[in-house]
Amino acid sequence: MITLYSMPGSSATAPRIALDEAGADYNLLEVERDAAGNNTAPPGYDALNPMGKVPTLVDGELVVTEAAACCLYVAEKYPNSELMPAAGSADWAKTLRWLTLLTNTAQAAFLRWYYPGQYTS
C-alpha cells in the first residue's frame, strides 16, 4: 500500500488529489514541524527524505519525492484513471505546465507565509 507523507497547505496536496482521483488505497501521514521549520514527527522522516521536505510517497521499497514526480508516478501506476493525457500531445504539455506551476511555483510563495522566520530577521 502507498503511504503519502504530507503537511496541510503544502505541495503534497497535488499528489493527494491524484491518489484520490485514481481511487488508490493509501495511507496519509502528516509531517509535523516546529516554528523554525524543523521536522519533529514522524520519527525518522528525515532519513526517508534527506531533503526533509514533503511530499514523500512510499510504495513498497520505492520512495518518490517532489510533488510533480509523485503525481506522475500515480498517473503511471493507475493508467485507467486517465490522470494524464497521452504523452507528447498538446494536452499533455498543457497539463505539465499546470502541474509544475501548482507543485513548484505557487508553493514557494506559501513558504514565506508559513515560515516567515526563515526569510526575515
Short mmCIF file of N, CA and C in Angstrom, two decimals:
data_model
loop_
_atom_site.label_atom_id
_atom_site.label_comp_id
_atom_site.label_asym_id
_atom_site.label_seq_id
_atom_site.Cartn_x
_atom_site.Cartn_y
_atom_site.Cartn_z
N MET A 1 0.84 -1.18 0.00
CA MET A 1 0.00 0.00 0.00
C MET A 1 0.89 1.25 0.00
N ILE A 2 0.43 2.25 -0.70
CA ILE A 2 1.16 3.52 -0.79
C ILE A 2 0.97 4.30 0.51
N THR A 3 2.04 4.97 0.92
CA THR A 3 1.97 5.93 2.03
C THR A 3 2.42 7.27 1.48
N LEU A 4 1.63 8.30 1.75
CA LEU A 4 1.97 9.66 1.35
C LEU A 4 2.19 10.49 2.61
N TYR A 5 3.39 11.06 2.71
CA TYR A 5 3.72 11.97 3.81
C TYR A 5 3.40 13.38 3.35
N SER A 6 2.67 14.10 4.16
CA SER A 6 2.10 15.37 3.75
C SER A 6 2.13 16.38 4.89
N MET A 7 1.80 17.61 4.55
CA MET A 7 1.54 18.68 5.52
C MET A 7 0.40 19.52 4.96
N PRO A 8 -0.49 20.01 5.80
CA PRO A 8 -1.56 20.87 5.30
C PRO A 8 -0.99 22.09 4.59
N GLY A 9 -1.60 22.44 3.48
CA GLY A 9 -1.18 23.63 2.74
C GLY A 9 0.10 23.48 1.95
N SER A 10 0.61 22.26 1.84
CA SER A 10 1.88 22.05 1.13
C SER A 10 1.63 21.55 -0.28
N SER A 11 2.70 21.39 -1.03
CA SER A 11 2.59 20.85 -2.38
C SER A 11 2.18 19.39 -2.37
N ALA A 12 2.12 18.77 -1.21
CA ALA A 12 1.64 17.39 -1.11
C ALA A 12 0.15 17.29 -1.43
N THR A 13 -0.53 18.43 -1.49
CA THR A 13 -1.94 18.42 -1.84
C THR A 13 -2.14 17.82 -3.23
N ALA A 14 -1.28 18.15 -4.17
CA ALA A 14 -1.44 17.65 -5.54
C ALA A 14 -1.35 16.13 -5.62
N PRO A 15 -0.33 15.48 -5.06
CA PRO A 15 -0.33 14.01 -5.12
C PRO A 15 -1.46 13.38 -4.32
N ARG A 16 -1.90 14.05 -3.26
CA ARG A 16 -3.05 13.52 -2.51
C ARG A 16 -4.29 13.52 -3.39
N ILE A 17 -4.50 14.59 -4.13
CA ILE A 17 -5.64 14.66 -5.05
C ILE A 17 -5.49 13.61 -6.14
N ALA A 18 -4.27 13.44 -6.66
CA ALA A 18 -4.04 12.42 -7.70
C ALA A 18 -4.38 11.03 -7.18
N LEU A 19 -3.96 10.71 -5.96
CA LEU A 19 -4.28 9.41 -5.37
C LEU A 19 -5.78 9.24 -5.20
N ASP A 20 -6.46 10.29 -4.74
CA ASP A 20 -7.91 10.22 -4.58
C ASP A 20 -8.59 10.01 -5.93
N GLU A 21 -8.19 10.78 -6.93
CA GLU A 21 -8.79 10.67 -8.25
C GLU A 21 -8.54 9.31 -8.89
N ALA A 22 -7.39 8.72 -8.58
CA ALA A 22 -7.05 7.40 -9.13
C ALA A 22 -7.79 6.28 -8.40
N GLY A 23 -8.41 6.62 -7.28
CA GLY A 23 -9.08 5.59 -6.49
C GLY A 23 -8.12 4.69 -5.74
N ALA A 24 -6.93 5.21 -5.48
CA ALA A 24 -5.89 4.42 -4.82
C ALA A 24 -6.19 4.23 -3.34
N ASP A 25 -5.81 3.08 -2.84
CA ASP A 25 -5.87 2.81 -1.41
C ASP A 25 -4.52 3.25 -0.85
N TYR A 26 -4.52 4.23 0.05
CA TYR A 26 -3.25 4.75 0.56
C TYR A 26 -3.40 5.24 1.99
N ASN A 27 -2.26 5.33 2.66
CA ASN A 27 -2.19 5.92 4.00
C ASN A 27 -1.67 7.34 3.86
N LEU A 28 -2.24 8.25 4.61
CA LEU A 28 -1.79 9.63 4.64
C LEU A 28 -1.21 9.91 6.02
N LEU A 29 0.08 10.26 6.07
CA LEU A 29 0.74 10.57 7.33
C LEU A 29 1.20 12.02 7.31
N GLU A 30 0.90 12.74 8.38
CA GLU A 30 1.26 14.15 8.44
C GLU A 30 2.65 14.33 9.06
N VAL A 31 3.46 15.13 8.38
CA VAL A 31 4.77 15.52 8.89
C VAL A 31 4.55 16.79 9.70
N GLU A 32 5.10 16.82 10.90
CA GLU A 32 4.96 17.99 11.78
C GLU A 32 6.28 18.73 11.85
N ARG A 33 6.18 20.05 11.91
CA ARG A 33 7.37 20.91 12.00
C ARG A 33 7.23 21.88 13.16
N ASP A 34 8.39 22.28 13.70
CA ASP A 34 8.38 23.31 14.73
C ASP A 34 8.39 24.69 14.06
N ALA A 35 8.39 25.75 14.84
CA ALA A 35 8.32 27.11 14.31
C ALA A 35 9.50 27.45 13.42
N ALA A 36 10.63 26.79 13.61
CA ALA A 36 11.81 27.05 12.79
C ALA A 36 11.80 26.25 11.50
N GLY A 37 10.79 25.39 11.32
CA GLY A 37 10.70 24.60 10.10
C GLY A 37 11.40 23.26 10.17
N ASN A 38 11.81 22.84 11.37
CA ASN A 38 12.46 21.54 11.53
C ASN A 38 11.41 20.45 11.72
N ASN A 39 11.59 19.33 11.03
CA ASN A 39 10.66 18.21 11.17
C ASN A 39 10.76 17.62 12.57
N THR A 40 9.61 17.42 13.19
CA THR A 40 9.58 16.85 14.54
C THR A 40 8.87 15.50 14.58
N ALA A 41 8.06 15.20 13.58
CA ALA A 41 7.34 13.92 13.53
C ALA A 41 6.95 13.64 12.08
N PRO A 42 6.85 12.41 11.70
CA PRO A 42 7.13 11.21 12.46
C PRO A 42 8.63 11.00 12.62
N PRO A 43 9.03 10.26 13.66
CA PRO A 43 10.45 9.99 13.86
C PRO A 43 11.05 9.30 12.63
N GLY A 44 12.24 9.73 12.25
CA GLY A 44 12.93 9.11 11.13
C GLY A 44 12.55 9.63 9.76
N TYR A 45 11.67 10.63 9.71
CA TYR A 45 11.24 11.13 8.40
C TYR A 45 12.41 11.68 7.59
N ASP A 46 13.32 12.39 8.24
CA ASP A 46 14.45 12.97 7.51
C ASP A 46 15.36 11.90 6.90
N ALA A 47 15.37 10.71 7.46
CA ALA A 47 16.14 9.61 6.86
C ALA A 47 15.43 9.09 5.61
N LEU A 48 14.11 9.15 5.63
CA LEU A 48 13.32 8.71 4.48
C LEU A 48 13.46 9.70 3.34
N ASN A 49 13.41 10.99 3.67
CA ASN A 49 13.57 12.05 2.68
C ASN A 49 14.65 13.00 3.20
N PRO A 50 15.91 12.79 2.81
CA PRO A 50 17.01 13.59 3.33
C PRO A 50 16.86 15.10 3.10
N MET A 51 16.04 15.49 2.11
CA MET A 51 15.78 16.92 1.91
C MET A 51 14.86 17.46 3.00
N GLY A 52 14.17 16.56 3.70
CA GLY A 52 13.29 16.96 4.79
C GLY A 52 12.00 17.62 4.35
N LYS A 53 11.71 17.56 3.05
CA LYS A 53 10.53 18.24 2.51
C LYS A 53 9.38 17.26 2.35
N VAL A 54 8.21 17.80 2.09
CA VAL A 54 7.06 16.99 1.69
C VAL A 54 6.70 17.43 0.28
N PRO A 55 6.11 16.55 -0.48
CA PRO A 55 5.65 15.22 -0.12
C PRO A 55 6.74 14.17 -0.30
N THR A 56 6.48 13.04 0.33
CA THR A 56 7.22 11.82 0.07
C THR A 56 6.19 10.71 -0.09
N LEU A 57 6.29 10.00 -1.19
CA LEU A 57 5.40 8.89 -1.48
C LEU A 57 6.21 7.61 -1.38
N VAL A 58 5.72 6.66 -0.61
CA VAL A 58 6.40 5.37 -0.44
C VAL A 58 5.47 4.28 -0.95
N ASP A 59 5.98 3.49 -1.89
CA ASP A 59 5.22 2.36 -2.44
C ASP A 59 6.13 1.14 -2.36
N GLY A 60 5.98 0.37 -1.30
CA GLY A 60 6.89 -0.76 -1.08
C GLY A 60 8.28 -0.24 -0.79
N GLU A 61 9.24 -0.66 -1.59
CA GLU A 61 10.63 -0.21 -1.42
C GLU A 61 10.91 1.10 -2.14
N LEU A 62 9.99 1.53 -3.00
CA LEU A 62 10.18 2.74 -3.79
C LEU A 62 9.83 3.98 -2.98
N VAL A 63 10.73 4.97 -3.01
CA VAL A 63 10.49 6.25 -2.36
C VAL A 63 10.55 7.32 -3.44
N VAL A 64 9.46 8.08 -3.58
CA VAL A 64 9.38 9.15 -4.58
C VAL A 64 9.21 10.47 -3.83
N THR A 65 10.03 11.45 -4.16
CA THR A 65 9.92 12.77 -3.56
C THR A 65 9.63 13.79 -4.65
N GLU A 66 9.22 14.96 -4.24
CA GLU A 66 8.82 16.07 -5.10
C GLU A 66 7.41 15.82 -5.64
N ALA A 67 6.58 16.82 -5.51
CA ALA A 67 5.15 16.69 -5.81
C ALA A 67 4.87 16.28 -7.24
N ALA A 68 5.53 16.92 -8.20
CA ALA A 68 5.27 16.58 -9.60
C ALA A 68 5.65 15.14 -9.89
N ALA A 69 6.78 14.69 -9.36
CA ALA A 69 7.21 13.30 -9.56
C ALA A 69 6.20 12.34 -8.95
N CYS A 70 5.69 12.67 -7.77
CA CYS A 70 4.68 11.82 -7.12
C CYS A 70 3.42 11.74 -7.98
N CYS A 71 2.97 12.88 -8.50
CA CYS A 71 1.77 12.90 -9.35
C CYS A 71 1.97 12.07 -10.61
N LEU A 72 3.11 12.22 -11.25
CA LEU A 72 3.38 11.46 -12.47
C LEU A 72 3.48 9.97 -12.16
N TYR A 73 4.05 9.62 -11.03
CA TYR A 73 4.12 8.21 -10.63
C TYR A 73 2.71 7.64 -10.46
N VAL A 74 1.85 8.37 -9.78
CA VAL A 74 0.48 7.91 -9.57
C VAL A 74 -0.24 7.75 -10.91
N ALA A 75 -0.05 8.71 -11.81
CA ALA A 75 -0.70 8.63 -13.12
C ALA A 75 -0.26 7.39 -13.89
N GLU A 76 1.01 7.04 -13.80
CA GLU A 76 1.52 5.85 -14.49
C GLU A 76 1.11 4.57 -13.79
N LYS A 77 1.05 4.58 -12.47
CA LYS A 77 0.68 3.38 -11.71
C LYS A 77 -0.79 3.04 -11.91
N TYR A 78 -1.61 4.05 -12.11
CA TYR A 78 -3.06 3.86 -12.29
C TYR A 78 -3.48 4.42 -13.65
N PRO A 79 -3.08 3.77 -14.75
CA PRO A 79 -3.36 4.32 -16.08
C PRO A 79 -4.85 4.43 -16.40
N ASN A 80 -5.67 3.57 -15.83
CA ASN A 80 -7.11 3.64 -16.10
C ASN A 80 -7.76 4.89 -15.50
N SER A 81 -7.05 5.57 -14.61
CA SER A 81 -7.59 6.79 -14.02
C SER A 81 -7.55 7.95 -15.00
N GLU A 82 -6.74 7.82 -16.05
CA GLU A 82 -6.60 8.85 -17.08
C GLU A 82 -6.27 10.22 -16.47
N LEU A 83 -5.35 10.21 -15.50
CA LEU A 83 -4.93 11.47 -14.88
C LEU A 83 -4.10 12.33 -15.82
N MET A 84 -3.40 11.70 -16.75
CA MET A 84 -2.55 12.43 -17.69
C MET A 84 -2.99 12.13 -19.12
N PRO A 85 -3.01 13.15 -19.99
CA PRO A 85 -3.26 12.90 -21.41
C PRO A 85 -2.10 12.12 -22.02
N ALA A 86 -2.27 11.71 -23.25
CA ALA A 86 -1.24 10.94 -23.94
C ALA A 86 0.06 11.74 -24.01
N ALA A 87 1.16 11.06 -23.66
CA ALA A 87 2.48 11.71 -23.69
C ALA A 87 2.77 12.26 -25.08
N GLY A 88 3.28 13.47 -25.13
CA GLY A 88 3.64 14.11 -26.38
C GLY A 88 2.53 14.93 -27.01
N SER A 89 1.31 14.80 -26.50
CA SER A 89 0.19 15.57 -27.07
C SER A 89 0.21 17.00 -26.54
N ALA A 90 -0.52 17.87 -27.22
CA ALA A 90 -0.63 19.26 -26.77
C ALA A 90 -1.27 19.32 -25.38
N ASP A 91 -2.27 18.49 -25.14
CA ASP A 91 -2.91 18.47 -23.82
C ASP A 91 -1.94 18.01 -22.74
N TRP A 92 -1.06 17.09 -23.07
CA TRP A 92 -0.04 16.62 -22.13
C TRP A 92 0.87 17.77 -21.73
N ALA A 93 1.32 18.55 -22.72
CA ALA A 93 2.20 19.69 -22.45
C ALA A 93 1.49 20.72 -21.57
N LYS A 94 0.23 20.99 -21.85
CA LYS A 94 -0.54 21.94 -21.04
C LYS A 94 -0.70 21.42 -19.61
N THR A 95 -0.95 20.13 -19.48
CA THR A 95 -1.11 19.54 -18.15
C THR A 95 0.19 19.63 -17.37
N LEU A 96 1.33 19.37 -18.02
CA LEU A 96 2.62 19.50 -17.34
C LEU A 96 2.87 20.93 -16.87
N ARG A 97 2.47 21.88 -17.69
CA ARG A 97 2.64 23.29 -17.30
C ARG A 97 1.88 23.58 -16.00
N TRP A 98 0.62 23.18 -15.94
CA TRP A 98 -0.18 23.44 -14.74
C TRP A 98 0.32 22.62 -13.55
N LEU A 99 0.74 21.40 -13.82
CA LEU A 99 1.25 20.55 -12.75
C LEU A 99 2.48 21.18 -12.10
N THR A 100 3.41 21.65 -12.91
CA THR A 100 4.62 22.24 -12.35
C THR A 100 4.33 23.59 -11.69
N LEU A 101 3.39 24.34 -12.22
CA LEU A 101 3.01 25.60 -11.58
C LEU A 101 2.46 25.34 -10.18
N LEU A 102 1.55 24.39 -10.08
CA LEU A 102 0.90 24.12 -8.79
C LEU A 102 1.82 23.45 -7.78
N THR A 103 2.75 22.64 -8.26
CA THR A 103 3.59 21.89 -7.33
C THR A 103 4.92 22.56 -7.04
N ASN A 104 5.27 23.59 -7.78
CA ASN A 104 6.56 24.25 -7.57
C ASN A 104 6.42 25.75 -7.36
N THR A 105 5.97 26.45 -8.37
CA THR A 105 5.95 27.90 -8.35
C THR A 105 5.07 28.46 -7.24
N ALA A 106 3.84 28.01 -7.17
CA ALA A 106 2.90 28.54 -6.17
C ALA A 106 3.35 28.21 -4.76
N GLN A 107 3.87 27.03 -4.56
CA GLN A 107 4.24 26.60 -3.21
C GLN A 107 5.39 27.42 -2.62
N ALA A 108 6.29 27.88 -3.46
CA ALA A 108 7.43 28.67 -2.96
C ALA A 108 6.94 29.94 -2.27
N ALA A 109 5.89 30.55 -2.81
CA ALA A 109 5.35 31.76 -2.20
C ALA A 109 4.72 31.46 -0.84
N PHE A 110 4.07 30.32 -0.72
CA PHE A 110 3.42 29.96 0.55
C PHE A 110 4.43 29.73 1.67
N LEU A 111 5.64 29.31 1.34
CA LEU A 111 6.65 29.08 2.37
C LEU A 111 6.92 30.34 3.18
N ARG A 112 6.89 31.48 2.52
CA ARG A 112 7.14 32.74 3.22
C ARG A 112 6.04 33.03 4.24
N TRP A 113 4.84 32.59 3.94
CA TRP A 113 3.71 32.78 4.86
C TRP A 113 3.83 31.85 6.06
N TYR A 114 4.11 30.58 5.79
CA TYR A 114 4.16 29.59 6.86
C TYR A 114 5.42 29.69 7.72
N TYR A 115 6.53 30.11 7.13
CA TYR A 115 7.81 30.16 7.85
C TYR A 115 8.49 31.51 7.66
N PRO A 116 7.88 32.60 8.12
CA PRO A 116 8.48 33.92 7.89
C PRO A 116 9.85 34.07 8.53
N GLY A 117 10.11 33.35 9.61
CA GLY A 117 11.40 33.45 10.29
C GLY A 117 12.56 32.98 9.44
N GLN A 118 12.28 32.20 8.42
CA GLN A 118 13.34 31.74 7.53
C GLN A 118 13.69 32.80 6.48
N TYR A 119 12.86 33.83 6.36
CA TYR A 119 13.06 34.82 5.31
C TYR A 119 13.29 36.23 5.85
N THR A 120 13.08 36.42 7.16
CA THR A 120 13.29 37.73 7.77
C THR A 120 14.05 37.56 9.08
N SER A 121 14.55 38.66 9.57
CA SER A 121 15.24 38.58 10.86
C SER A 121 14.48 39.33 11.92
#
